[in-house]
Coordinates of C-alpha atoms in Angstrom, one line a residue:
M645 CA 140.9 76.3 -191.9
S646 CA 137.4 76.6 -190.9
Y647 CA 137.0 76.9 -187.2
M648 CA 133.8 76.3 -185.8
G649 CA 132.7 74.8 -183.1
H650 CA 131.9 78.1 -180.8
R651 CA 129.0 76.5 -178.6
K652 CA 132.4 75.0 -176.9
F653 CA 132.3 77.9 -175.1
L654 CA 129.3 78.9 -174.4
P655 CA 128.5 78.1 -169.6
T656 CA 127.2 74.2 -170.3
G657 CA 123.1 74.5 -169.4
H658 CA 123.1 76.8 -172.5
V659 CA 120.6 76.0 -175.2
F660 CA 122.7 76.1 -177.9
R661 CA 124.7 73.2 -176.8
T662 CA 121.6 70.7 -177.4
W663 CA 120.5 72.3 -180.4
K664 CA 121.8 69.4 -184.4
K665 CA 120.1 71.0 -186.9
A666 CA 121.2 74.6 -186.1
F667 CA 125.1 73.7 -186.5
D668 CA 126.7 70.8 -188.2
G669 CA 123.5 68.6 -186.3
K670 CA 125.0 67.1 -183.7
Q671 CA 124.6 68.3 -180.1
E672 CA 128.2 69.9 -178.1
L673 CA 129.3 68.7 -175.5
E674 CA 132.7 69.6 -174.8
M675 CA 134.8 71.5 -173.0
P676 CA 136.3 74.8 -173.7
P677 CA 140.1 74.4 -174.6
S678 CA 142.4 75.9 -171.6
P679 CA 143.9 78.9 -172.3
L680 CA 148.3 77.0 -173.5
Q681 CA 151.1 79.0 -170.6
G682 CA 153.6 80.3 -172.2
E683 CA 156.3 77.5 -171.2
E684 CA 153.5 75.1 -173.2
L685 CA 153.7 77.7 -176.3
L686 CA 157.2 77.6 -176.7
E687 CA 157.8 74.3 -176.9
K688 CA 155.3 74.1 -179.7
L689 CA 157.0 76.0 -181.2
N690 CA 161.1 74.8 -180.6
K691 CA 160.5 72.5 -183.7
V692 CA 159.6 75.7 -186.2
Q693 CA 161.4 75.2 -189.2
F694 CA 162.6 78.6 -190.4
H695 CA 163.4 79.7 -194.6
L696 CA 163.9 83.7 -194.8
G697 CA 163.2 85.6 -197.5
K698 CA 160.9 84.8 -200.4
R699 CA 163.1 82.6 -203.5
K700 CA 161.3 82.0 -206.7
L701 CA 162.7 80.1 -209.2
T702 CA 162.5 79.9 -213.6
S703 CA 164.4 77.3 -214.6
K704 CA 166.7 75.1 -213.7
K705 CA 169.7 76.0 -214.8
R706 CA 169.0 78.9 -212.0
K707 CA 168.0 76.5 -209.0
G708 CA 171.0 75.1 -209.7
Q709 CA 173.0 78.6 -209.5
R710 CA 170.8 79.3 -206.1
E711 CA 171.8 76.4 -203.9
K712 CA 174.8 77.2 -204.5
S713 CA 174.9 81.2 -204.0
D714 CA 173.1 79.4 -200.2
V715 CA 175.5 76.4 -199.5
A716 CA 178.8 79.2 -199.7
S717 CA 176.8 81.8 -197.7
S718 CA 175.8 79.1 -194.9
E719 CA 179.4 78.2 -195.5
H720 CA 180.5 82.2 -195.5
Q721 CA 178.4 83.2 -193.2
G722 CA 177.6 80.0 -191.1
P723 CA 177.8 81.9 -187.1
W724 CA 175.4 85.1 -188.7
K725 CA 172.6 82.5 -189.5
K726 CA 172.7 80.3 -186.5
K727 CA 172.7 84.3 -184.9
S728 CA 169.6 85.5 -186.8
I729 CA 168.0 81.8 -185.5
F730 CA 168.0 82.4 -182.0
F731 CA 166.2 86.8 -182.6
E732 CA 163.7 84.5 -183.5
L733 CA 163.9 82.1 -180.8
E734 CA 163.8 84.3 -178.4
Y735 CA 161.5 86.3 -181.0
W736 CA 159.5 83.6 -180.3
K737 CA 159.6 83.3 -176.9
H738 CA 158.5 86.8 -176.3
L739 CA 155.5 87.2 -177.3
A740 CA 154.6 83.3 -176.2
L741 CA 155.2 84.6 -173.0
R742 CA 153.6 88.4 -173.5
H743 CA 151.0 87.4 -176.0
N744 CA 149.3 90.1 -177.3
L745 CA 146.8 90.2 -180.0
D746 CA 146.5 92.6 -182.1
V747 CA 142.4 94.3 -182.1
M748 CA 143.0 96.8 -185.2
H749 CA 143.9 93.5 -187.7
I750 CA 141.0 91.6 -185.7
E751 CA 138.7 94.3 -186.1
K752 CA 139.3 95.4 -189.6
N753 CA 139.4 92.1 -191.3
V754 CA 136.0 90.9 -189.4
S755 CA 134.7 94.0 -190.8
D756 CA 136.6 93.5 -194.2
S757 CA 135.6 89.2 -194.7
L758 CA 131.4 90.2 -193.1
L759 CA 131.1 93.2 -196.2
N760 CA 132.7 91.0 -199.1
T761 CA 129.7 87.9 -197.5
L762 CA 126.7 90.3 -197.5
F763 CA 127.6 92.2 -200.8
N764 CA 128.5 88.1 -202.2
I765 CA 131.3 90.5 -204.2
P766 CA 133.0 87.1 -206.6
G767 CA 136.3 86.9 -206.2
R768 CA 135.9 87.1 -202.4
S769 CA 133.0 86.4 -200.5
K770 CA 132.7 83.9 -198.5
D771 CA 130.3 82.3 -200.1
G772 CA 130.1 80.6 -202.8
I773 CA 129.7 77.1 -205.0
K774 CA 133.0 75.2 -203.1
S775 CA 131.5 76.5 -199.6
R776 CA 127.7 75.7 -200.2
L777 CA 128.9 72.1 -201.4
D778 CA 131.1 71.9 -198.0
L779 CA 127.6 72.7 -196.7
K780 CA 126.5 69.6 -198.7
E781 CA 129.3 66.8 -197.7
L782 CA 128.7 68.3 -193.5
G783 CA 124.7 67.5 -194.4
I784 CA 123.4 71.0 -193.1
R785 CA 121.4 73.6 -194.9
A786 CA 119.4 71.1 -197.5
N787 CA 117.7 74.3 -198.5
L788 CA 121.5 75.6 -200.0
H789 CA 123.2 72.4 -201.4
P790 CA 123.8 74.1 -204.8
Q791 CA 121.1 72.6 -207.6
V792 CA 122.2 71.9 -211.2
V793 CA 119.7 73.2 -213.9
G794 CA 120.7 72.2 -217.7
G795 CA 124.8 73.2 -218.3
R796 CA 124.7 76.0 -214.9
T797 CA 123.9 75.5 -211.2
F798 CA 122.3 77.8 -208.5
L799 CA 122.7 78.5 -205.8
P800 CA 119.7 79.5 -203.5
P801 CA 119.6 83.3 -201.7
A802 CA 121.1 83.0 -198.0
C803 CA 119.3 84.5 -195.8
H804 CA 123.0 86.9 -194.5
A805 CA 123.5 87.1 -198.5
L806 CA 121.4 91.3 -199.7
T807 CA 119.6 91.6 -202.6
K808 CA 119.7 94.7 -204.7
V809 CA 116.8 97.3 -203.6
E810 CA 118.9 96.2 -200.0
K811 CA 122.0 96.9 -200.7
Q812 CA 120.6 100.0 -202.9
S813 CA 119.5 100.7 -199.4
L814 CA 122.6 100.2 -197.3
C815 CA 125.1 102.6 -199.2
S816 CA 122.2 105.3 -200.1
S817 CA 122.6 105.5 -196.3
I818 CA 126.4 105.2 -195.3
S819 CA 126.6 107.1 -198.6
N820 CA 124.2 110.2 -196.6
V821 CA 126.2 109.7 -193.9
K822 CA 127.5 113.0 -192.8
V823 CA 130.4 112.9 -190.0
P824 CA 132.1 115.6 -187.7
E825 CA 135.5 117.6 -188.6
G826 CA 138.3 114.7 -188.0
Y827 CA 135.7 111.6 -187.3
S828 CA 137.0 110.0 -190.6
S829 CA 137.6 109.9 -193.7
N830 CA 134.4 111.4 -196.6
V831 CA 132.2 108.5 -196.1
S832 CA 131.0 108.9 -199.4
D833 CA 133.7 108.8 -200.9
W834 CA 133.7 103.7 -199.6
V835 CA 130.1 104.1 -201.7
D836 CA 130.3 102.9 -205.5
M837 CA 126.3 103.1 -206.4
S838 CA 127.6 102.0 -210.1
K839 CA 128.2 98.8 -208.2
L840 CA 126.2 98.9 -205.0
I841 CA 129.4 97.4 -203.3
L842 CA 132.2 99.6 -200.6
S843 CA 135.5 99.8 -201.7
G844 CA 138.4 101.2 -200.9
L845 CA 138.4 101.6 -196.8
K846 CA 141.5 102.3 -195.0
S847 CA 142.3 100.2 -191.1
H848 CA 140.5 103.2 -189.9
D849 CA 137.1 103.1 -192.1
H850 CA 136.5 99.7 -191.2
H851 CA 137.1 100.9 -187.7
I852 CA 134.4 104.2 -187.7
L853 CA 132.0 101.8 -189.8
I854 CA 131.4 98.5 -187.9
Q855 CA 131.6 100.2 -184.6
H856 CA 129.9 103.3 -185.8
I857 CA 127.4 103.6 -189.2
L858 CA 126.9 99.9 -190.1
P859 CA 124.6 99.1 -186.7
V860 CA 122.8 101.8 -187.8
S861 CA 123.3 101.5 -191.7
I862 CA 121.9 97.5 -191.4
R863 CA 118.3 99.0 -189.5
S864 CA 115.9 98.4 -192.2
V865 CA 118.2 95.3 -194.3
L866 CA 118.1 91.3 -193.8
P867 CA 116.3 89.3 -191.5
K868 CA 115.6 90.2 -188.0
K869 CA 117.5 87.6 -186.6
V870 CA 120.7 88.0 -188.6
R871 CA 120.1 91.6 -188.0
Y872 CA 120.9 92.0 -184.3
A873 CA 124.0 89.4 -184.9
I874 CA 126.0 92.0 -186.0
T875 CA 124.4 94.3 -184.9
R876 CA 125.3 92.3 -181.8
L877 CA 129.2 91.7 -183.1
C878 CA 129.3 95.7 -184.0
L879 CA 128.5 96.5 -180.6
F880 CA 131.3 94.6 -179.1
F881 CA 133.7 95.9 -180.5
K882 CA 132.5 99.1 -179.8
S883 CA 132.0 98.1 -176.3
L884 CA 135.5 96.8 -176.5
C885 CA 137.8 99.0 -177.2
C886 CA 136.0 102.2 -174.8
K887 CA 138.8 103.2 -172.9
V888 CA 136.7 102.7 -169.9
I889 CA 135.6 99.7 -168.5
D890 CA 134.2 98.0 -165.8
V891 CA 135.9 95.0 -164.4
T892 CA 132.8 93.4 -163.2
K893 CA 130.9 93.6 -166.7
L894 CA 133.8 91.8 -168.4
E895 CA 132.2 88.5 -167.7
N896 CA 128.5 89.5 -170.2
L897 CA 130.7 90.8 -172.7
G898 CA 132.4 86.8 -173.0
L899 CA 129.6 85.7 -172.7
E900 CA 128.5 88.3 -175.5
I901 CA 130.5 87.5 -178.1
V902 CA 130.8 83.3 -177.7
E903 CA 126.4 83.7 -178.5
V904 CA 126.8 85.7 -181.3
L905 CA 129.8 83.6 -183.1
C906 CA 127.0 81.0 -182.5
Y907 CA 124.4 83.1 -184.1
L908 CA 126.7 83.1 -187.3
E909 CA 127.5 79.7 -187.1
Q910 CA 123.7 79.1 -187.5
F911 CA 123.7 81.7 -190.6
F912 CA 127.0 82.2 -192.7
P913 CA 129.3 79.6 -194.5
P914 CA 131.6 78.0 -192.4
S915 CA 133.9 79.3 -194.1
F916 CA 133.6 82.4 -193.0
F917 CA 135.0 82.1 -189.9
D918 CA 138.3 82.4 -190.1
I919 CA 141.2 83.2 -187.8
M920 CA 139.9 86.7 -187.9
V921 CA 136.6 86.2 -186.5
H922 CA 137.7 83.0 -184.1
L923 CA 139.8 85.1 -182.2
T924 CA 137.2 87.7 -181.1
V925 CA 136.4 85.1 -178.0
H926 CA 139.9 85.4 -177.1
L927 CA 139.6 89.4 -177.4
V928 CA 138.0 89.6 -173.4
R929 CA 140.5 87.9 -172.4
E930 CA 143.4 90.0 -173.5
V931 CA 141.6 93.0 -172.2
K932 CA 141.7 91.1 -168.0
L933 CA 145.2 90.6 -168.8
C934 CA 146.5 93.5 -170.9
G935 CA 143.9 96.1 -170.1
P936 CA 142.2 99.1 -172.5
V937 CA 142.1 98.6 -176.0
Y938 CA 143.3 102.0 -177.5
M939 CA 146.4 101.7 -175.3
R940 CA 148.1 99.1 -176.7
W941 CA 147.0 98.9 -180.9
M942 CA 148.8 98.6 -183.5
Y943 CA 147.5 102.4 -185.5
P944 CA 149.8 105.1 -183.2
F945 CA 153.0 102.8 -184.8
E946 CA 151.2 102.5 -187.9
R947 CA 150.9 106.3 -188.8
Y948 CA 154.6 106.4 -187.0
M949 CA 155.8 104.3 -189.6
K950 CA 154.3 105.8 -192.6
I951 CA 155.8 109.1 -191.4
L952 CA 159.5 107.0 -191.4
K953 CA 157.7 105.8 -194.8
G954 CA 158.0 109.5 -195.7
Y955 CA 161.5 110.4 -194.9
V956 CA 163.2 107.8 -197.4
R957 CA 164.2 110.2 -200.5
N958 CA 167.1 107.0 -202.0
R959 CA 164.9 103.6 -202.0
S960 CA 169.1 102.1 -202.1
R961 CA 169.3 103.5 -198.7
P962 CA 166.1 103.1 -196.9
E963 CA 168.1 103.2 -193.4
G964 CA 170.4 105.7 -193.7
C965 CA 167.6 108.2 -195.2
I966 CA 165.4 108.0 -191.9
V967 CA 168.0 107.8 -189.7
E968 CA 169.9 111.4 -191.2
S969 CA 166.1 112.8 -191.2
Y970 CA 165.0 112.1 -187.8
I971 CA 168.8 113.6 -186.7
V972 CA 167.6 116.7 -188.4
E973 CA 163.9 116.2 -187.5
E974 CA 165.6 116.1 -184.0
T975 CA 168.2 119.2 -183.8
I976 CA 165.4 121.3 -184.9
E977 CA 163.1 120.4 -182.7
F978 CA 165.7 121.1 -179.7
C979 CA 167.1 124.3 -180.9
S980 CA 163.5 125.4 -181.0
D981 CA 162.7 125.0 -177.3
Y982 CA 165.2 127.9 -177.3
L983 CA 163.9 130.5 -179.6
S984 CA 160.9 133.0 -178.8
E985 CA 157.8 132.8 -180.8
V986 CA 159.2 129.5 -183.0
T987 CA 156.1 126.2 -183.4
T988 CA 158.1 122.7 -182.1
I989 CA 157.6 120.8 -185.3
G990 CA 154.7 118.6 -185.5
A991 CA 152.1 120.1 -183.9
C992 CA 149.9 122.6 -186.1
P993 CA 150.1 125.5 -184.8
T994 CA 146.3 126.4 -186.1
R995 CA 144.5 123.9 -184.6
V996 CA 146.2 124.0 -180.7
N997 CA 146.5 127.9 -180.9
S998 CA 143.4 128.3 -181.8
E999 CA 140.7 125.9 -181.9
I1000 CA 140.7 124.9 -178.1
S1001 CA 139.7 128.1 -177.9
K1002 CA 138.0 130.6 -180.2
G1003 CA 137.6 130.7 -183.8
S1004 CA 135.8 133.7 -185.7
R1005 CA 135.3 131.9 -188.8
G1006 CA 132.0 134.1 -190.5
V1007 CA 132.3 136.2 -187.9
S1008 CA 129.4 139.9 -186.9
V1009 CA 127.6 142.1 -185.1
C1010 CA 123.7 141.8 -185.1
G1011 CA 121.6 143.3 -182.8
V1012 CA 119.5 141.2 -180.9
S1013 CA 115.6 141.9 -178.9
R1014 CA 115.3 142.0 -175.4
A1015 CA 113.6 138.7 -174.7
D1016 CA 116.6 136.7 -177.0
R1017 CA 119.5 139.1 -174.5
E1018 CA 117.5 138.5 -171.4
E1019 CA 117.7 135.0 -172.0
A1020 CA 121.5 133.7 -172.3
H1021 CA 122.0 136.6 -169.8
R1022 CA 120.1 133.8 -167.0
L1023 CA 121.6 130.6 -168.8
V1024 CA 125.5 132.5 -168.1
L1025 CA 124.3 133.4 -164.7
Q1026 CA 122.8 129.3 -163.3
N1027 CA 126.7 129.0 -164.6
I1028 CA 129.1 131.7 -162.6
D1029 CA 130.1 130.3 -159.7
E1030 CA 130.3 133.6 -158.0
V1031 CA 126.7 134.3 -158.8
Q1032 CA 125.7 130.9 -156.5
P1033 CA 125.6 131.7 -153.6
Y1034 CA 124.0 134.5 -154.6
I1035 CA 121.2 131.7 -156.1
E1036 CA 121.0 130.5 -152.6
E1037 CA 120.4 134.0 -151.1
H1038 CA 117.3 135.0 -153.6
F1039 CA 115.1 131.9 -153.1
N1040 CA 115.1 132.2 -149.4
W1041 CA 114.8 136.1 -150.2
I1042 CA 111.8 134.8 -152.8
K1043 CA 110.1 132.1 -149.7
S1044 CA 110.7 134.8 -146.9
N1045 CA 107.9 137.7 -149.0
N1046 CA 105.8 135.0 -150.2
P1047 CA 104.8 132.7 -147.3
T1048 CA 102.1 131.2 -149.2
K1049 CA 103.6 130.5 -152.2
A1050 CA 106.7 128.8 -150.6
R1051 CA 105.2 125.5 -151.1
N1052 CA 105.2 125.7 -154.6
Q1053 CA 108.7 125.2 -156.3
K1054 CA 107.1 125.5 -159.3
W1055 CA 106.7 128.7 -159.1
V1056 CA 109.3 129.9 -157.0
Q1057 CA 111.8 128.5 -159.8
D1058 CA 109.6 130.7 -162.1
E1059 CA 110.2 133.8 -160.4
H1060 CA 113.5 132.5 -160.1
Y1061 CA 113.9 133.4 -163.6
R1062 CA 112.2 136.5 -163.9
N1063 CA 113.5 138.5 -161.4
F1064 CA 116.6 137.5 -160.3
S1065 CA 118.6 139.4 -162.9
T1066 CA 117.3 142.0 -161.9
W1067 CA 118.1 141.6 -158.4
L1068 CA 120.9 140.9 -158.6
K1069 CA 122.5 144.5 -160.4
K1070 CA 120.6 144.8 -157.5
K1071 CA 121.9 143.7 -154.5
V1072 CA 125.3 143.5 -156.3
Y1073 CA 125.7 148.1 -156.4
A1074 CA 124.6 147.6 -153.1
E1075 CA 127.5 145.8 -151.5
N1076 CA 129.5 147.6 -154.0
C1077 CA 128.7 151.0 -152.9
E1078 CA 129.6 150.2 -149.2
S1079 CA 132.4 148.8 -149.6
P1080 CA 134.5 147.7 -153.0
S1081 CA 137.4 145.7 -151.7
N1082 CA 134.4 142.7 -151.2
V1083 CA 133.1 142.6 -155.5
S1084 CA 135.5 140.9 -158.1
N1085 CA 135.5 142.5 -161.2
T1086 CA 133.9 139.7 -162.7
L1087 CA 130.8 140.2 -159.8
L1088 CA 130.7 143.5 -160.9
C1089 CA 130.8 142.7 -164.7
I1090 CA 128.3 140.3 -164.7
S1091 CA 125.0 142.0 -163.0
R1092 CA 125.5 145.0 -165.4
G1093 CA 124.7 142.3 -167.6
P1094 CA 125.9 142.3 -170.8
S1095 CA 126.1 144.6 -174.0
C1096 CA 123.2 145.8 -176.6
D1097 CA 125.6 144.0 -179.8
V1098 CA 126.3 140.7 -180.0
L1099 CA 129.5 138.9 -182.1
K1100 CA 126.9 136.0 -184.2
Y1101 CA 130.2 133.0 -185.9
Q1102 CA 129.5 130.8 -188.1
S1103 CA 131.6 128.7 -186.6
Y1104 CA 133.8 127.9 -183.0
Y1105 CA 136.5 126.3 -182.0
I1106 CA 135.9 125.5 -178.3
N1107 CA 137.7 122.5 -176.0
S1108 CA 139.5 120.9 -178.6
T1109 CA 135.6 121.3 -180.5
K1110 CA 134.3 122.8 -183.6
F1111 CA 131.0 123.6 -184.0
C1112 CA 129.3 124.9 -186.5
T1113 CA 125.6 126.1 -186.9
K1114 CA 123.1 124.6 -189.1
D1115 CA 123.0 126.4 -192.2
R1116 CA 127.3 125.9 -192.5
D1117 CA 126.7 122.7 -192.5
K1118 CA 124.2 122.8 -195.3
S1119 CA 126.8 123.2 -197.7
R1120 CA 129.4 121.1 -196.3
K1121 CA 130.5 117.1 -196.5
T1122 CA 130.9 117.4 -192.3
Q1123 CA 127.8 117.8 -189.4
N1124 CA 129.9 120.0 -186.6
S1125 CA 125.9 121.3 -185.3
G1126 CA 124.4 118.2 -183.6
V1127 CA 125.1 119.4 -179.4
M1128 CA 124.0 116.7 -176.6
I1129 CA 124.4 118.3 -173.1
V1130 CA 123.3 116.6 -169.3
A1131 CA 122.1 119.1 -166.8
R1132 CA 119.5 119.1 -164.6
A1133 CA 116.2 119.3 -164.1
F1134 CA 112.7 119.0 -163.3
Q1135 CA 109.8 116.8 -164.5
I1136 CA 106.3 117.4 -163.7
S1137 CA 103.5 114.6 -164.5
S1138 CA 101.2 116.8 -165.9
S1139 CA 100.6 120.6 -166.1
K1140 CA 98.9 121.2 -162.4
D1141 CA 102.3 119.0 -160.9
K1142 CA 102.7 121.7 -157.7
N1143 CA 106.4 119.5 -156.5
P1144 CA 108.9 118.4 -160.1
I1145 CA 110.9 115.6 -159.2
E1146 CA 115.3 117.2 -160.9
C1147 CA 116.9 115.1 -162.5
N1148 CA 119.5 114.1 -164.2
M1149 CA 118.5 114.6 -168.1
S1150 CA 119.6 114.3 -171.5
F1151 CA 118.8 116.8 -174.0
Y1152 CA 119.2 116.7 -178.0
G1153 CA 119.8 119.1 -180.3
V1154 CA 120.8 121.9 -183.4
I1155 CA 122.3 124.5 -182.7
Q1156 CA 121.9 127.8 -185.1
E1157 CA 123.1 130.8 -183.8
I1158 CA 127.0 131.0 -181.8
W1159 CA 126.7 133.8 -180.1
E1160 CA 129.7 135.9 -178.4
L1161 CA 128.0 138.6 -175.3
D1162 CA 130.5 141.3 -174.3
Y1163 CA 131.3 141.5 -170.2
S1164 CA 132.7 144.7 -170.8
S1165 CA 136.4 143.3 -169.7
F1166 CA 135.2 139.2 -170.8
Q1167 CA 133.7 137.4 -173.8
I1168 CA 131.2 134.5 -172.9
P1169 CA 129.9 131.9 -176.3
V1170 CA 127.1 131.1 -176.3
F1171 CA 125.2 128.1 -178.2
L1172 CA 120.8 129.3 -179.3
C1173 CA 119.2 125.5 -180.7
D1174 CA 116.7 124.3 -180.9
W1175 CA 116.0 121.4 -178.0
V1176 CA 113.6 117.6 -179.3
R1177 CA 111.3 117.7 -176.6
S1178 CA 111.4 115.2 -174.3
D1179 CA 108.6 113.3 -173.7
N1180 CA 107.5 112.2 -177.4
G1181 CA 110.5 113.5 -179.9
V1182 CA 113.0 110.7 -178.1
K1183 CA 113.0 107.0 -178.1
D1184 CA 115.2 104.0 -177.0
D1185 CA 115.4 101.5 -179.3
E1186 CA 115.7 98.3 -178.0
L1187 CA 119.2 97.2 -178.7
G1188 CA 120.2 100.2 -177.3
F1189 CA 120.4 103.4 -179.1
K1190 CA 118.9 106.1 -178.3
L1191 CA 116.2 107.7 -181.2
V1192 CA 114.7 111.5 -181.8
D1193 CA 112.5 113.0 -183.2
L1194 CA 115.0 116.2 -185.0
N1195 CA 111.3 117.9 -186.3
R1196 CA 109.8 118.0 -182.8
I1197 CA 110.9 121.6 -181.3
G1198 CA 110.5 122.2 -177.6
H1199 CA 112.1 123.7 -175.0
K1200 CA 111.6 127.4 -176.4
S1201 CA 112.1 129.2 -173.2
D1202 CA 115.2 127.4 -172.6
R1203 CA 117.3 127.5 -175.9
F1204 CA 119.9 129.0 -174.9
V1205 CA 124.1 126.6 -173.5
M1206 CA 126.9 126.9 -172.6
A1207 CA 130.1 126.4 -174.8
S1208 CA 131.5 125.1 -172.2
Q1209 CA 129.5 123.0 -171.3
A1210 CA 128.0 121.1 -175.1
T1211 CA 128.4 118.0 -176.4
Q1212 CA 129.3 117.6 -179.2
V1213 CA 127.3 114.5 -181.6
F1214 CA 125.8 113.6 -184.9
Y1215 CA 122.7 112.1 -186.4
M1216 CA 122.3 109.4 -188.6
S1217 CA 118.4 109.3 -189.9
D1218 CA 117.1 106.2 -189.4
P1219 CA 116.4 103.8 -192.1
L1220 CA 113.3 102.4 -190.8
D1221 CA 111.8 105.1 -190.1
A1222 CA 113.0 108.9 -192.1
R1223 CA 111.0 110.6 -189.3
W1224 CA 114.3 110.1 -186.7
S1225 CA 117.2 109.6 -186.5
V1226 CA 120.1 108.0 -184.3
V1227 CA 122.2 109.7 -182.4
M1228 CA 125.4 108.7 -182.3
T1229 CA 128.2 110.3 -179.6
T1230 CA 131.4 111.1 -180.4
Q1231 CA 135.1 112.5 -178.5
A1232 CA 137.1 115.4 -179.1
K1233 CA 140.3 115.5 -179.7
D1234 CA 142.8 116.6 -177.4
Y1235 CA 145.8 118.4 -179.3
A1236 CA 146.7 120.1 -176.4
N1237 CA 147.2 116.8 -174.1
Q1238 CA 150.7 115.8 -175.5
E1239 CA 150.8 112.7 -173.3
H1240 CA 148.1 110.6 -175.4
N1241 CA 149.6 110.3 -178.8
G1242 CA 148.3 107.4 -179.3
D1243 CA 144.7 108.2 -178.3
D1244 CA 143.1 110.0 -181.5
L1245 CA 140.4 108.4 -182.7
M1246 CA 137.0 108.8 -182.0
I1247 CA 135.9 106.3 -179.9
S1248 CA 132.6 107.0 -177.2
E1249 CA 134.3 107.2 -173.5
Q1250 CA 130.6 106.2 -172.6
I1251 CA 130.5 102.1 -172.2
H1252 CA 127.5 101.2 -174.6
Q1253 CA 125.3 98.5 -173.3
I1254 CA 124.3 95.8 -175.0
T1255 CA 121.3 94.4 -175.1
P1256 CA 120.5 91.5 -176.4
P1257 CA 117.5 89.6 -177.3
P1258 CA 115.6 87.0 -175.7
I1259 CA 116.6 83.7 -177.9
D1260 CA 113.4 82.1 -179.6
V1261 CA 113.4 78.7 -177.9
T1262 CA 110.4 78.1 -179.8
V1263 CA 112.1 78.2 -183.5
G1264 CA 114.2 75.2 -181.6
D1265 CA 116.7 74.0 -183.7
D1266 CA 115.3 73.7 -187.3
V1267 CA 116.3 77.6 -187.9
V1268 CA 116.1 78.9 -191.0
S1269 CA 118.9 79.5 -193.2
S1270 CA 117.8 80.5 -196.5
R1271 CA 115.0 83.6 -197.3
D1272 CA 112.9 83.7 -199.7
D1273 CA 112.8 86.7 -200.7
G1274 CA 116.0 87.0 -202.1
E1275 CA 118.5 86.2 -204.5
G1276 CA 119.9 83.5 -205.2
L1277 CA 123.1 83.4 -207.7
W1278 CA 123.8 81.7 -210.7
V1279 CA 127.4 80.1 -211.8
N1280 CA 128.6 79.3 -215.2
E1281 CA 130.3 75.7 -212.7
T1282 CA 129.5 72.3 -212.9
I1283 CA 129.6 70.3 -210.0
K1284 CA 131.7 67.1 -210.5
P1285 CA 129.3 64.2 -209.3

């Protein structure tokens, strides 16, 4: 079964409706079908007959015995059989009235079909000799029709098929990906470099692959139009699964997926468009009716089913095992609430108690230079609430003592950075001598500055996130050293600009060292990072990707960042240019908040803005569906006349 003809879901004046050769050889004049109401869907299902169980008959004798036993069981259990059918009809009625599509399985099956077709895996690819014969029967894409040469059949290379070099590039790009700890399974285990295929992916692996890794890994393979269509399909799923949904942008998102499917119809064979690919058209409508995806997909249910399956020890009595183990666990958890120093079942004590606060791996006491310590201390002063009134007072003090330079904002800012810590120490000391009750212990410790020695960590847990230094990441298969921060910064047009503009800017960097400053009564963690230059080290891709050059280091006088304010990111090497890296955002796991049990997938909270390239109307209706640099496929089957 093939579900083609997605042009009918486009607006009436869309240019794709008039194209013929690029699709099925006809213009599209039909309108999209109206969605069925619950009662209409139930009416269609009223005549459906249900056959419970599976039958495997090996002989006529066994078949006769089965028929006699079925008759006997139906006579003996007639009312129960009618009751089971009644429950099934009620289930279908409930399903018809609710009508909720599972995005997890749709995403998984679309990703699996896409990978099998791109790698052209025999027996699993949607492109084969039967698909090419379908093209011949439909009278479209004559350059892809099978060609008989001798006793063999040659299938010309399609534009969506990867060459051997492109397979090596794609597999190498995926195998070299390092993700943060807990982000997904080991990505390198998906890749088989000897066979040049991806295998062994679970449902969540497909989720991570299609939404995050695949759009970056295919940047250097496939023709441009095919690559853009696949990338837009991946970004559609990423936008659909965001936690924050902008209702005003759902209409554009619905039009986006229809355009993407129309592009895919130009390049992929009709057999590619099975029911799972087609159901993506209806996912935006599901969001309008049912709300965000992450609150209703199958991940938490599938994971809990795994827990229940683990309770089964006697396979002949699975229900009894599950009930017995569940009752025992509930009893122990209830009793543990009344015992001191006992952790409840299901919560990992190391993560709940350690990761939210801090870790102590690779800790050492080190002495640092005074300049570095003052730079870190200056950062702390700028981010303490009790110090904020003194910052404004210090700015006014600088302007009043230097009236001739007060208009030069850059000079005032630099003067504030140089002298604020010394000025604050004297100011707080004077206030403490006059009225000690008005000066808090926190403010007094902050004004005195940190200890000369600092604690240095190789890894640190804060805000439910694990951060590591760059040196620690080199010997591991995970990447926890990437950070990003959005901060207020001054933008200047040149070195002579005396009136910079203050605005929010995003800064990207890599953690080099993790410090813990000791202020006698409390400690404050900070990260020493190498920050990418904001002028020529960061750029935006035409599809919305953020690219950084990690070798272009800037902001050398402002290297520190508060550990509590840092956001973890990771970097993927750009296959187009190894000098650049693509920034991939993550989301911390909230182990402390027990209300979000099913919300533990690494999904970016930011809505990914899809910026599709304009439709190339100069190409017109004649879209090339094959490639000259591709590799065809020889099959031993002969075409029957």
